[in-house]
Coordinates of C-alpha atoms and ligand atoms in Angstrom, one line a residue:
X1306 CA 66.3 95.8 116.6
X1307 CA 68.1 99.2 117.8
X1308 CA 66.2 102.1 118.4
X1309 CA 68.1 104.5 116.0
X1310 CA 70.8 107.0 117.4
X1311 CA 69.5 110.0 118.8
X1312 CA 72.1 112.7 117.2
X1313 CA 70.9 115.1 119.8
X1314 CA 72.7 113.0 122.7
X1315 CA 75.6 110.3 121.4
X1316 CA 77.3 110.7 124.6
X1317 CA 74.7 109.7 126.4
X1318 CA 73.9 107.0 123.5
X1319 CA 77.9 105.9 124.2
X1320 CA 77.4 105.7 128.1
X1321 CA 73.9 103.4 127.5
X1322 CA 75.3 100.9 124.9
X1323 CA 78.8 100.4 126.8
X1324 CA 77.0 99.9 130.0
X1325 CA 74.8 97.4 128.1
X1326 CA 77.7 95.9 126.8
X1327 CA 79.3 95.4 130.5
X1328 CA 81.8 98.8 130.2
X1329 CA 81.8 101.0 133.7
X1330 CA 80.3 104.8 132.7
X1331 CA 83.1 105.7 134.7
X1332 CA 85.6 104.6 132.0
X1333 CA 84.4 107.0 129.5
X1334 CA 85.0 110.4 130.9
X1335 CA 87.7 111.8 132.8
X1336 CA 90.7 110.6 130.3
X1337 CA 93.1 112.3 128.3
X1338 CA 91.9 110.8 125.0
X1339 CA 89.0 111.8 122.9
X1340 CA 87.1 109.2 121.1
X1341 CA 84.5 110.5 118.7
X1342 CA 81.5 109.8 116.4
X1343 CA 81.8 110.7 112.6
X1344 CA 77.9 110.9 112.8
X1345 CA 78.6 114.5 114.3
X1346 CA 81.8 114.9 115.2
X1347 CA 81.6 115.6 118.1
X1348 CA 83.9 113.7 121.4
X1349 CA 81.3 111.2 122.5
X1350 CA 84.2 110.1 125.6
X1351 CA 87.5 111.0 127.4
X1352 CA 88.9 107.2 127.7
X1353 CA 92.5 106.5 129.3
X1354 CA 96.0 106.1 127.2
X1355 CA 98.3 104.0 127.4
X1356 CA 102.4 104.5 127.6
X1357 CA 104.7 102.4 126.5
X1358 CA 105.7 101.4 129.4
X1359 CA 102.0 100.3 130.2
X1360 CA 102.5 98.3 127.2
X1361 CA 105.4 97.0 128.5
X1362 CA 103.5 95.8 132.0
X1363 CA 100.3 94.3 130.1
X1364 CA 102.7 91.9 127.7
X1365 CA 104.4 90.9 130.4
X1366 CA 100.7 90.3 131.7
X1367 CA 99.8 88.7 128.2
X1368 CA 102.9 86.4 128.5
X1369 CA 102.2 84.7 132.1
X1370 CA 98.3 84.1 130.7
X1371 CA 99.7 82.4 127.5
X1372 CA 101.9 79.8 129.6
X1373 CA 98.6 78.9 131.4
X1374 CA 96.5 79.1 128.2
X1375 CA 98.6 76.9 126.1
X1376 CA 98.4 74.1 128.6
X1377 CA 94.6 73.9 127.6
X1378 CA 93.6 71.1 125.2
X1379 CA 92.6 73.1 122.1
X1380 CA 88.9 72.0 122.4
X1381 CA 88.2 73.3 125.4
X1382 CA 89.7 76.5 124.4
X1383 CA 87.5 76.3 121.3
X1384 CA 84.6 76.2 124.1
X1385 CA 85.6 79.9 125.3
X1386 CA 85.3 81.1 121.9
X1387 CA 82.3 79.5 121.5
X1388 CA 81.0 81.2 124.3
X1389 CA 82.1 84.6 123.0
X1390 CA 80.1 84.3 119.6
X1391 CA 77.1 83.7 122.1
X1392 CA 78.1 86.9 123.9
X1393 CA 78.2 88.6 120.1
X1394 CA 74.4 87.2 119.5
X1395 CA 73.4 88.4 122.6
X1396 CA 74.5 91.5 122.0
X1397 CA 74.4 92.0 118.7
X1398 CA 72.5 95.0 118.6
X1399 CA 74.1 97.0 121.1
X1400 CA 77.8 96.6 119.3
X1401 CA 76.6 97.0 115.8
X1402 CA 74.6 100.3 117.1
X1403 CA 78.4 100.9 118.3
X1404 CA 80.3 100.5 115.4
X1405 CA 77.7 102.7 114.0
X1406 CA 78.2 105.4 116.3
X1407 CA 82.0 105.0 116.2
X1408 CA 82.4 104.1 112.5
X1409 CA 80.0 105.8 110.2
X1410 CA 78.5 102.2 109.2
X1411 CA 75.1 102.3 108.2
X1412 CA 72.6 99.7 110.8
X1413 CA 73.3 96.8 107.8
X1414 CA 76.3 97.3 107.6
X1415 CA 77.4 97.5 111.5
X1416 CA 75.3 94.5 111.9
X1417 CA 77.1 92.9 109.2
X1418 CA 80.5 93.7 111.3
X1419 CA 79.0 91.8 114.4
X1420 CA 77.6 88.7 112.2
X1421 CA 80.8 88.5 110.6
X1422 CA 82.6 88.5 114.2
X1423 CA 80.0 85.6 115.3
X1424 CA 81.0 83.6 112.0
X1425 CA 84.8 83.4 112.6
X1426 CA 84.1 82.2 116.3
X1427 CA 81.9 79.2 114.7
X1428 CA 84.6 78.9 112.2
X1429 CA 87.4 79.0 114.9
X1430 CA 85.1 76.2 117.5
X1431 CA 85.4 73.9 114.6
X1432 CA 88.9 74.7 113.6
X1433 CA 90.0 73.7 117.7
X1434 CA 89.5 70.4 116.6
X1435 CA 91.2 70.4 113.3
X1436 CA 94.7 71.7 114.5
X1437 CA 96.1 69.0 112.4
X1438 CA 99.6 68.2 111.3
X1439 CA 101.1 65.9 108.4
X1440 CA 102.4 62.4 109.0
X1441 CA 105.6 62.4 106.5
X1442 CA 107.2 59.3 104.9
X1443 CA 110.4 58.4 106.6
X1444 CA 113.3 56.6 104.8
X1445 CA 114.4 55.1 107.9
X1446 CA 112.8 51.7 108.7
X1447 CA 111.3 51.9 112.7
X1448 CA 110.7 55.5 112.6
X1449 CA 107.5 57.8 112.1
X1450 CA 108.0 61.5 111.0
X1451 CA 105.2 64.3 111.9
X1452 CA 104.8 67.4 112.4
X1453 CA 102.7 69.6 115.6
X1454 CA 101.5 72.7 115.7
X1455 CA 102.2 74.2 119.0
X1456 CA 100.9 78.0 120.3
X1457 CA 103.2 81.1 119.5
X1458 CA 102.9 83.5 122.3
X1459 CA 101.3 86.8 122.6
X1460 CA 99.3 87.7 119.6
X1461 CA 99.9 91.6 119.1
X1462 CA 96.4 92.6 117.0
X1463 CA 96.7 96.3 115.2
X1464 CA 93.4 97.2 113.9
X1465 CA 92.0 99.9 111.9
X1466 CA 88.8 102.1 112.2
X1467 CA 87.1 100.9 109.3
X1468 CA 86.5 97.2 110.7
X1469 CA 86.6 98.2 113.9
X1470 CA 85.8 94.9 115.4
X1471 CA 85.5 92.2 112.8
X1472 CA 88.9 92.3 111.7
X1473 CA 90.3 92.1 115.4
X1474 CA 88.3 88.8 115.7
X1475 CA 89.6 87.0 112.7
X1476 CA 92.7 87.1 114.6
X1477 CA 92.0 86.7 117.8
X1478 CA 89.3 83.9 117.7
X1479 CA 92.0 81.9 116.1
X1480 CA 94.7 83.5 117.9
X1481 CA 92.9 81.8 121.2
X1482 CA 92.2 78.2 119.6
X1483 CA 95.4 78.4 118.9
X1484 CA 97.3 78.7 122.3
X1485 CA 97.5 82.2 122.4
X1486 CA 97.3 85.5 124.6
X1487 CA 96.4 88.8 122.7
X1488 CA 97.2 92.4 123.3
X1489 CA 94.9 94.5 120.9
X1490 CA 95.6 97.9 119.6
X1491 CA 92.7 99.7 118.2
X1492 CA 92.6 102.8 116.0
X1493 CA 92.9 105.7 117.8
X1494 CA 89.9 106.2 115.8
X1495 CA 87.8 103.4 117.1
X1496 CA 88.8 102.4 120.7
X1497 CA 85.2 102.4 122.2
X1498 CA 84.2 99.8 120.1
X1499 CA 87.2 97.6 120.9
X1500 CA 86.4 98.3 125.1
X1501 CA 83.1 96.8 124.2
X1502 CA 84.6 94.0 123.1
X1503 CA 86.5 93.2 125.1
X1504 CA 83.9 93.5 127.8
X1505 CA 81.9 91.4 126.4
X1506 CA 85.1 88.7 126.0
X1507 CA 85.2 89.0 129.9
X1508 CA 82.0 87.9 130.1
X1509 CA 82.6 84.9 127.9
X1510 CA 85.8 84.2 130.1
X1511 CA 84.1 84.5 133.3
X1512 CA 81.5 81.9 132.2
X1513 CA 84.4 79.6 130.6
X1514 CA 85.9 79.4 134.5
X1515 CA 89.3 79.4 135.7
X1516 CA 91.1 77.9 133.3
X1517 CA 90.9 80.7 131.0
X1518 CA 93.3 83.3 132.9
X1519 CA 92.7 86.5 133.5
X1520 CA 94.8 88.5 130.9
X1521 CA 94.5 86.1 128.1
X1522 CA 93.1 89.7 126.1
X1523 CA 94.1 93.2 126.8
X1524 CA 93.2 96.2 125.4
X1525 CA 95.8 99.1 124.9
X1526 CA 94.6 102.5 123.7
X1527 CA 96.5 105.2 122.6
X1528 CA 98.4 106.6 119.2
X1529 CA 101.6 105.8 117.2
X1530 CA 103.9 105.5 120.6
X1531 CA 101.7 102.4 122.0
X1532 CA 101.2 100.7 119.1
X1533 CA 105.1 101.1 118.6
X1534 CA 106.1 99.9 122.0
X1535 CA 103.9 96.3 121.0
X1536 CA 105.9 96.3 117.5
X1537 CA 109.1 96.1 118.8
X1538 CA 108.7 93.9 122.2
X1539 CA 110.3 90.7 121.6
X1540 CA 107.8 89.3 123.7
X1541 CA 105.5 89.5 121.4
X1542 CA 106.4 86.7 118.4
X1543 CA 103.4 87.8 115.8
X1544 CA 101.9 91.0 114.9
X1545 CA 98.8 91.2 112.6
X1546 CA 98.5 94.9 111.2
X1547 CA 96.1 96.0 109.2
X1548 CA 96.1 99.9 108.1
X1549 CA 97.3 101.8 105.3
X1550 CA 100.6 100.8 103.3
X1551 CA 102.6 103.5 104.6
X1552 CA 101.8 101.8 108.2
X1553 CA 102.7 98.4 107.2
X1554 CA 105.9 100.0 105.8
X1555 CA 107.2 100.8 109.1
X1556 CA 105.8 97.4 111.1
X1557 CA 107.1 95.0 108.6
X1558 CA 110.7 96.1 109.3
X1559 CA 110.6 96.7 112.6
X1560 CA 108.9 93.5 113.4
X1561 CA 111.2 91.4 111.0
X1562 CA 114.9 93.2 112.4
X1563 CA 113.3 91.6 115.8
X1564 CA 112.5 88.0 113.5
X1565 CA 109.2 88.1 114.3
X1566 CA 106.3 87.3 112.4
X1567 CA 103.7 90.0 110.8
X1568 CA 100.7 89.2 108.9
X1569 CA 100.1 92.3 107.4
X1570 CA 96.6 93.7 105.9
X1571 CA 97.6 97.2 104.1
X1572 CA 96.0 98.8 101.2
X1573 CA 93.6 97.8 98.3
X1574 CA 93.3 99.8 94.9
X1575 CA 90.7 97.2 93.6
X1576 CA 89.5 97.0 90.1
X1577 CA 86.8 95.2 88.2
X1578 CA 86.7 94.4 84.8
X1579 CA 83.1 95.1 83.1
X1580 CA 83.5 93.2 79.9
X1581 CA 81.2 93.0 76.7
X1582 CA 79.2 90.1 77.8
X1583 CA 78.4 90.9 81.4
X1584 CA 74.8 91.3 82.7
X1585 CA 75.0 94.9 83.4
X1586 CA 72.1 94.5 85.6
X1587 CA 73.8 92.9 88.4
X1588 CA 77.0 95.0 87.9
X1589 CA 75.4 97.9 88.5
X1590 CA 74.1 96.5 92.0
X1591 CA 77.8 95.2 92.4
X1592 CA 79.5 98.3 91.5
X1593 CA 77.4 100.2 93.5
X1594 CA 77.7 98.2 96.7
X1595 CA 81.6 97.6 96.1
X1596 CA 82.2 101.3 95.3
X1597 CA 79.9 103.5 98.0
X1598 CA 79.4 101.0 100.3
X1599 CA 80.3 101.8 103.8
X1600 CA 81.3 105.4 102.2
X1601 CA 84.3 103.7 100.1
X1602 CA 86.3 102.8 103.4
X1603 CA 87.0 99.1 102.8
X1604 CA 89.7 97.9 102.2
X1605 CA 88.3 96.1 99.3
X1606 CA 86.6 98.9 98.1
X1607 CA 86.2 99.0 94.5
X1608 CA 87.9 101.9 93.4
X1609 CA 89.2 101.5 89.6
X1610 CA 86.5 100.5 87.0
X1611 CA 87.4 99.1 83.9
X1612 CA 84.9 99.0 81.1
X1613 CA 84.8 97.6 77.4
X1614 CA 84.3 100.5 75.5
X1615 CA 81.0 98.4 74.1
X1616 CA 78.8 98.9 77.1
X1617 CA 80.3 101.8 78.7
X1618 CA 77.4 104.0 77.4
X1619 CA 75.2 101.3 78.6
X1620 CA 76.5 100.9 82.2
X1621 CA 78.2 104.7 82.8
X1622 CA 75.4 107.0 82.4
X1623 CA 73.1 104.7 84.1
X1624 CA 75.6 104.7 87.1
X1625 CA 76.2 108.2 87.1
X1626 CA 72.9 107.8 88.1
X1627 CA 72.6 106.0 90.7
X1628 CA 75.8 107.9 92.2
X1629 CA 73.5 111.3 92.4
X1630 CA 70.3 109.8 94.1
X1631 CA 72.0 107.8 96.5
X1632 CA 70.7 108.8 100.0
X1633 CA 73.6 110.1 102.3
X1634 CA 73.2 110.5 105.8
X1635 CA 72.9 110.3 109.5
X1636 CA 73.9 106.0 109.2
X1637 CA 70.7 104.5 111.2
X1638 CA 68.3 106.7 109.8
X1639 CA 66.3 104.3 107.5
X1640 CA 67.5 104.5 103.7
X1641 CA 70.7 105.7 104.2
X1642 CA 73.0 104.1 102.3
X1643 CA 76.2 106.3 103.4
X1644 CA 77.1 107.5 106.2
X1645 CA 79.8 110.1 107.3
X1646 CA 83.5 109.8 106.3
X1647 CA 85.4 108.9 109.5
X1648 CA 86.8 112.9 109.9
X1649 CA 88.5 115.6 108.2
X1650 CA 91.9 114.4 107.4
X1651 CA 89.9 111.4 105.3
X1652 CA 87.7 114.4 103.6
X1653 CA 90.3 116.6 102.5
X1654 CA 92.7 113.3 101.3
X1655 CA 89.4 113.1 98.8
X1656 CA 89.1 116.4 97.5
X1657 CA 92.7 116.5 96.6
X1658 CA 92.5 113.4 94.9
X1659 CA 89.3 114.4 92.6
X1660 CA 91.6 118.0 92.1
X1661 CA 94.7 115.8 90.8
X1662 CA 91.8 113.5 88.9
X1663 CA 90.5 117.2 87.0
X1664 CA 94.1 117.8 86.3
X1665 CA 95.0 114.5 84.5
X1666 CA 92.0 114.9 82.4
X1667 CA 89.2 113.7 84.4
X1668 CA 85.7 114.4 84.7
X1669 CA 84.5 114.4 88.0
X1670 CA 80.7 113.8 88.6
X1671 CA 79.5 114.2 92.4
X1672 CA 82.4 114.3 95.1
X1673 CA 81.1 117.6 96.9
X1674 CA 80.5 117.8 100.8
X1675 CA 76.6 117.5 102.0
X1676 CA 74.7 118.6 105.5
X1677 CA 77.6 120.6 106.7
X1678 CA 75.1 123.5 107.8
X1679 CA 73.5 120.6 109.7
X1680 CA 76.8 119.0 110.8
X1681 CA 79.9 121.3 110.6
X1682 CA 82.2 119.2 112.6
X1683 CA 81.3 115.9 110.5
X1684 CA 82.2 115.2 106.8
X1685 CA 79.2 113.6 104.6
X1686 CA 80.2 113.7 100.9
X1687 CA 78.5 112.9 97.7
X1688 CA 80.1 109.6 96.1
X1689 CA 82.4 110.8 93.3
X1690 CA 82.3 108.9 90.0
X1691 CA 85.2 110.2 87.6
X1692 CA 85.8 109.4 84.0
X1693 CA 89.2 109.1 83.4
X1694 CA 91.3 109.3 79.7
X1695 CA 93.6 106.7 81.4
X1696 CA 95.2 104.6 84.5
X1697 CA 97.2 108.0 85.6
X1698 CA 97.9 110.1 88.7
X1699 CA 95.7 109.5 91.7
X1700 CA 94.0 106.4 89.7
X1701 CA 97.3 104.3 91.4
X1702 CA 97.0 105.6 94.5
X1703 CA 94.8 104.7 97.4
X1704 CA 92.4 107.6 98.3
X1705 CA 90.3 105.9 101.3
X1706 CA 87.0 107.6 100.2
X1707 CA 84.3 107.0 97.8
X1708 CA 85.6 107.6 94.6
X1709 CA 85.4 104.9 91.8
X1710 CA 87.8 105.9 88.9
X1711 CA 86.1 104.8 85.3
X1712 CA 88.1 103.4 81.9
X1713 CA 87.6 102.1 78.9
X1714 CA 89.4 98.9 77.5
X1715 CA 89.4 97.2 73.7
X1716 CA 91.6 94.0 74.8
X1717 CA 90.8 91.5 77.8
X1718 CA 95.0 91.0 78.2
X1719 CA 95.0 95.4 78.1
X1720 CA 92.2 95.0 80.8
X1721 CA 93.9 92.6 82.7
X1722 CA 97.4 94.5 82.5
X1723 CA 95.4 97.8 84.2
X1724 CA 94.0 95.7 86.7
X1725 CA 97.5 94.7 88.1
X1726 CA 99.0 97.8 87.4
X1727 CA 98.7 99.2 90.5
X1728 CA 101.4 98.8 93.5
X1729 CA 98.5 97.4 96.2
X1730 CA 97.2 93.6 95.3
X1731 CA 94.1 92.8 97.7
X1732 CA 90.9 92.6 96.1
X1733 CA 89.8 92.2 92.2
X1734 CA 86.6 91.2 90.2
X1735 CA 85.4 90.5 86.3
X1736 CA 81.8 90.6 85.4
X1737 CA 81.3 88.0 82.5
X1738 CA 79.4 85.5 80.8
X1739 CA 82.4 84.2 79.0
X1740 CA 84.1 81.0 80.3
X1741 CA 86.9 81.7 78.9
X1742 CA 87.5 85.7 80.5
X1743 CA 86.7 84.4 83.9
X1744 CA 88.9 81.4 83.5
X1745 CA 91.4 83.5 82.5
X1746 CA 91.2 86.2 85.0
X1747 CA 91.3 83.8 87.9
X1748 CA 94.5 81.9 86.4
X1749 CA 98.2 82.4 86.4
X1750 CA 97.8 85.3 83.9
X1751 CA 95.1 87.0 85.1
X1752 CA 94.3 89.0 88.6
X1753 CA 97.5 89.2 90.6
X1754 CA 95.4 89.6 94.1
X1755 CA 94.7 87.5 97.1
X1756 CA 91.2 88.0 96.0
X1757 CA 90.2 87.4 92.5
X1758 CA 86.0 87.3 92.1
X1759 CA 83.6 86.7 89.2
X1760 CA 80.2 88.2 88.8
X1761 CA 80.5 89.7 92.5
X1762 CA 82.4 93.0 93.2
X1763 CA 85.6 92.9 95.3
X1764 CA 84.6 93.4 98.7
X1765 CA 82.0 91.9 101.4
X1766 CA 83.7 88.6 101.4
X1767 CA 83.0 85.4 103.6
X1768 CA 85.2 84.3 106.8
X1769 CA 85.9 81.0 105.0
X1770 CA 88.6 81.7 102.4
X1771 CA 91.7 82.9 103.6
X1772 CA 91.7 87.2 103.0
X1773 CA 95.2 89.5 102.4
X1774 CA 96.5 90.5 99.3
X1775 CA 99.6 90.3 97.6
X1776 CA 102.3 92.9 96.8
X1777 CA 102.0 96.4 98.9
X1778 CA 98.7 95.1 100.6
X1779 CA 101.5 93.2 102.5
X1780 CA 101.0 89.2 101.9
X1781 CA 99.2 88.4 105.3
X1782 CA 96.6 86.3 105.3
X1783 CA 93.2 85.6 108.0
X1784 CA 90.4 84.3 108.4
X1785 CA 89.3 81.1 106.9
X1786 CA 91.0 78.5 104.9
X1787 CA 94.3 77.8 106.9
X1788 CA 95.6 81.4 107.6
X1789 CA 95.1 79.5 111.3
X1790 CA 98.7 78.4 110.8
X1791 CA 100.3 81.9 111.6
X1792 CA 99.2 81.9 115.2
X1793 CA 101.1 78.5 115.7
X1794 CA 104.5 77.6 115.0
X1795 CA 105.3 74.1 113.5
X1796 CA 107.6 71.1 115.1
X1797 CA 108.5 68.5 113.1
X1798 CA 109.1 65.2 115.2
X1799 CA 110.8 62.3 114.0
X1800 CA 110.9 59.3 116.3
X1801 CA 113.0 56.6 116.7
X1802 CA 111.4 53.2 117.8
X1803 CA 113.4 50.7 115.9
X1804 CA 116.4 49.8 118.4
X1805 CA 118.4 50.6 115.9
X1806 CA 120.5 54.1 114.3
X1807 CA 120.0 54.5 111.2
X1808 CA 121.2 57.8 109.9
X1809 CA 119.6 59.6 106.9
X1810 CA 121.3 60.2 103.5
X1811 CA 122.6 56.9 104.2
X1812 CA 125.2 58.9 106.3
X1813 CA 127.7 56.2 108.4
X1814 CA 128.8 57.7 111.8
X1815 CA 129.8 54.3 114.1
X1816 CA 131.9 54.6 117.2
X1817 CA 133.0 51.8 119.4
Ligands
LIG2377 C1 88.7 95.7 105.6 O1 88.2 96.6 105.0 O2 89.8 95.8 106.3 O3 85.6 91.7 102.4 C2 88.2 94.3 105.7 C3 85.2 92.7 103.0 C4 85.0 92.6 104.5 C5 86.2 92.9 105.2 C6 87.0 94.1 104.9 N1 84.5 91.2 104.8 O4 84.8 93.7 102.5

C-alpha cells in the first residue's frame, strides 16, 4: 500500500511517483502548461504542449508504426498487452496514488481506476485470439463466403479527467489487439497521469522486443487546438471521445464530414427508479455510492432519483442523512469518502445549478463549499441532495457535481417515462423485488440507456459488457462484449473454387 499524499509537498509527491513510474523529473518543469492537483490546487508541474502541427508529425509517426504493427499475428500482439497489465500490477500503487493526486479519487477509488485498466488488458489477451469472423451461406455451388476483420489505422483516443486512465485503456488495449497505432489526448486536466502511462506502456514494449515499433502510442498534450488537429486528420480513421455532450457535438461532425468513425462517450443524466417493493437497505448503500461517489464526476453518476411516493419518507430522510455525515476530504486520508471537485469552473457549474434547483421549487439540503480556509485554491463541497416538485429546469441537464435530484412517482409507466425523459441516455437502474418492474424496465418499454441495472445503481460497471449510451451520450460503445469491432474494419471475401462462373441473382452475363 501507498504511503498517503503529503499535502505539504505534491510537487515533490508528482516528481517521486512519475520517476517510479519510469517519467524523467526533467519532463515536469520547465513547460508552458500547468498540470495541477484538485487536492490543493495548486500546479504540481510545467509539462510541454503540443501544436498542431506536432500533431501532425506524431500521426504521421503513428501511421508508419501501424503498417508494421498490423503485420503482427494478433496473438502475439495480445502478448504486449499482456505485458502491460503486468506493468499496471506492478505499479499499481504508484498510478492509483496518481490518479489520486491528479483526479480527486479517493485511494479505493484510484485503485479501482488501475484494477479496471489491468482487467481490460486480460479481457483484450483473450479477445487476440477471438478476432473471429462469420462463415456465410453462399448460393453459388463451389464457393465459400466469409468475412475478416482487418486493423483500421491510427486509433485517435480523447479522454476526460474523470477516468483519467481507465477509459483510455478500454480503447487502446483493444485498439492494439486489434492492429492498431494510437495517438492519445488527455484532458488538459489530467495529462500527468496519461505520461505515466504511457511510460509504463514503454516499458511493456521494450520487454515485448522489436516487433512492437517504436510509436505504436503517443501521447499529445495540450488544449482544444491539439485535440482538434487529431479530429480532423484524415490519417486518423477512428476517434473515441469521451467528454461532455457539448464536446461530442463538435467531434461527431467534424469526424463524420471526413467519413471517419467516432465512438463517442458524452454525458449521462442517470436515474434510478426506487419502487414500493425495493429493499431500501441496499438502496441506500447504492444510492449513496452511485450519487457521491468519486464526488458525483462519473459519467454514470446517479443524478435523478425517482421514488414511489410509499417509501419516500422511508428512504429520503434516512438519506438526507447520510448526505450530511459523509466525510469530505483530503482523498487518501483514511475515511474519506469525497474528495475535491476537479476546480473552480466544476464548483461554480454546481452552485448555479442548486440556485436554478431553489428557483423551480426545490429544496436543497447540503451543496455548500467545505475547508476552503484550509484549501482556498481547491473546491471540497458538501453533496447536495434536492427535493424537487418535478422533472424541471436543471433536473434535465447534466451538472458534473454531486447533486442527486429527488421525485416522487404513483405509476411504474410515469416512472419509467421520467427516466427517459432526459436528452442524455447512458446509464439507468430500478431497485425491486417485483419480477415483473424489473422485467419491464430492462425490455423494449422500459430504460432507453446503454445501461439498464437492477438492484445495483448506475455506475461502477464491469469491463465485460459493452459500455456507451444511447441518444446525446453519443451511441459509442467500449469495453467488453464486442465493442472490439470498432477498431477493425470488416472484409467480406467470397471465393471462387468451383472452375466454374456462376453469377448471383441468377444473373446471365456469357461472352464468347
Ligand atoms: C466514466 O465516467 O467516463 O461504470 C466512466 C463506471 C466506470 C466507468 C465510468 N466503470 O462508473
Amino acid at each position: 500500500m501507498a504511503a498517503p499524499l503529503d499535502t505539504r509537498r505534491l510537487p515533490e509527491e508528482t516528481i517521486e511517483l512519475m520517476a517510479r513510474m519510469g517519467v524523467e523529473p526533467s519532463r515536469l518543469s520547465g513547460g508552458s502548461m500547468a498540470a495541477k492537483s484538485p487536492i490543493t490546487g495548486e500546479a504540481v508541474a510545467q509539462i510541454n504542449e503540443h501544436s498542431a502541427d506536432d500533431v501532425a508529425k506524431i500521426v504521421g509517426k503513428a501511421h508508419e508504426a501501424f503498417t508494421t504493427w498490423r503485420t503482427v499475428p494478433a496473438p502475439q500482439r495480445g502478448e504486449l498487452v499482456r505485458l502491460l497489465g503486468e506493468e499496471l500490477r506492478v505499479h499499481k500503487d504508484d498510478l492509483g496514488l496518481l490518479v489520486s493526486l491528479e483526479a480527486g479519487k479517493i485511494t479505493s477509488e484510484g485503485l479501482g481506476e488501475v484494477q479496471e485498466m489491468i482487467d481490460i488488458c486480460d479481457f483484450a489477451v483473450g479477445l487476440s485470439r477471438q478476432l473471429y469472423g462469420l462463415t456465410i451461406a453462399t448460393e453459388r455451388p463451389g464457393h465459400r463466403m466469409m468475412e475478416t476483420w482487418h486493423p483500421m489505422g491510427v486509433i485517435g483516443v480523447i479522454s476526460a479527467f474523470n477516468f483519467p486512465v481507465a477509459v483510455w485503456s478500454w480503447n487502446a488495449a483493444l485498439a492494439f489487439v486489434c492492429g492498431n497505432s494510437v495517438v492519445w489526448k488527455p484532458s488538459e486536466k489530467s495529462p500527468l497521469t496519461a505520461m505515466a502511462v504511457e511510460a509504463l506502456f514503454q516499458k511493456a514494449r521494450a520487454k515485448f522486443g522489436a516487433d512492437a515499433p517504436e510509436n505504436l502510442l503517443q501521447v499529445v498534450n495540450g488544449a482544444r487546438e491539439t485535440g482538434a488537429a487529431l479530429v480532423d486528420d484524415t490519417r486518423v480513421p477512428v476517434i473515441s471521445a469521451t467528454g461532455s455532450t457539448r464536446m461530442g457535438q463538435q467531434v461527431g461532425p467534424r469526424v463524420a464530414q471526413r467519413f471517419g468513425r467516432s465512438i463517442l462517450e458524452l454525458g449521462g443524466n442517470n436515474a434510478a427508479i426506487v419502487g414500493a417493493s425495493a429493499d431500501l437497505d441496499l438502496a441506500l448503500r447504492a444510492i449513496a455510492f452511485a450519487a457521491m461517489g468519486t464526488a458525483g464526476q462519473r459519467c454514470t453518476t446517479l443524478r435523478r432519483l425517482i421514488t414511489h411516493e410509499s417509501v419516500y419518507d422511508a428512504l429520503i430522510p434516512r438519506l438526507i442523512k447520510a448526505y450530511s455525515s459523509v466525510q469530505i476530504g483530503i482523498p487518501t486520508e483514511e475515511g474519506t469518502l469525497i474528495g475535491p471537485l476537479i476546480d473552480k469552473d466544476a464548483y461554480e457549474a454546481m452552485q448555479q445549478a442548486l440556485a436554478a434547483a431553489r428557483a423551480a421549487g426545490g429544496t436543497v439540503h447540503g451543496g455548500e463549499r467545505v475547508l476552503a480556509d484550509v484549501y482556498p485554491d481547491a473546491y471540497y463541497v458538501q453533496p447536495a441532495l434536492v427535493e424537487m416538485p418535478a422533472q424541471t429546469g436543471p433536473v434535465l441537464e447534466e451538472t458534473f457535481a454531486p447533486i442527486l435530484y429527488v421525485m416522487r412517482f404513483k405509476e411504474l409507466d410515469e416512472a419509467i417515462d421520467m427516466q427517459n425523459g432526459v436528452a442524455a441516455g447512458l446509464s439507468s437502474s430500478i431497485f425491486t423485488s417485483s419480477l415483473a418492474e424489473a422485467e419491464t424496465f430492462t425490455s423494449a418499454v422500459g430504460s432507453d440507456c446503454g445501461i439498464a441495472n437492477v438492484n445495483i445503481g448506475p455506475s461502477g460497471a464491469e469491463i465485460g459488457g459493452a459500455f456507451g449510451g444511447e441518444k446525446e451520450t453519443g451511441g459509442g460503445r467500449e469495453a467488453g462484449s464486442d465493442a472490439w469491432k470498432a477498431y477493425m474494419r470488416r472484409a467480406t471475401n467470397t471465393i471462387n473454387y468451383s472452375g466454374a462462373l456462376p453469377l448471383a441473382q441468377g444473373v446471365k452475363f456469357d461472352v464468347e
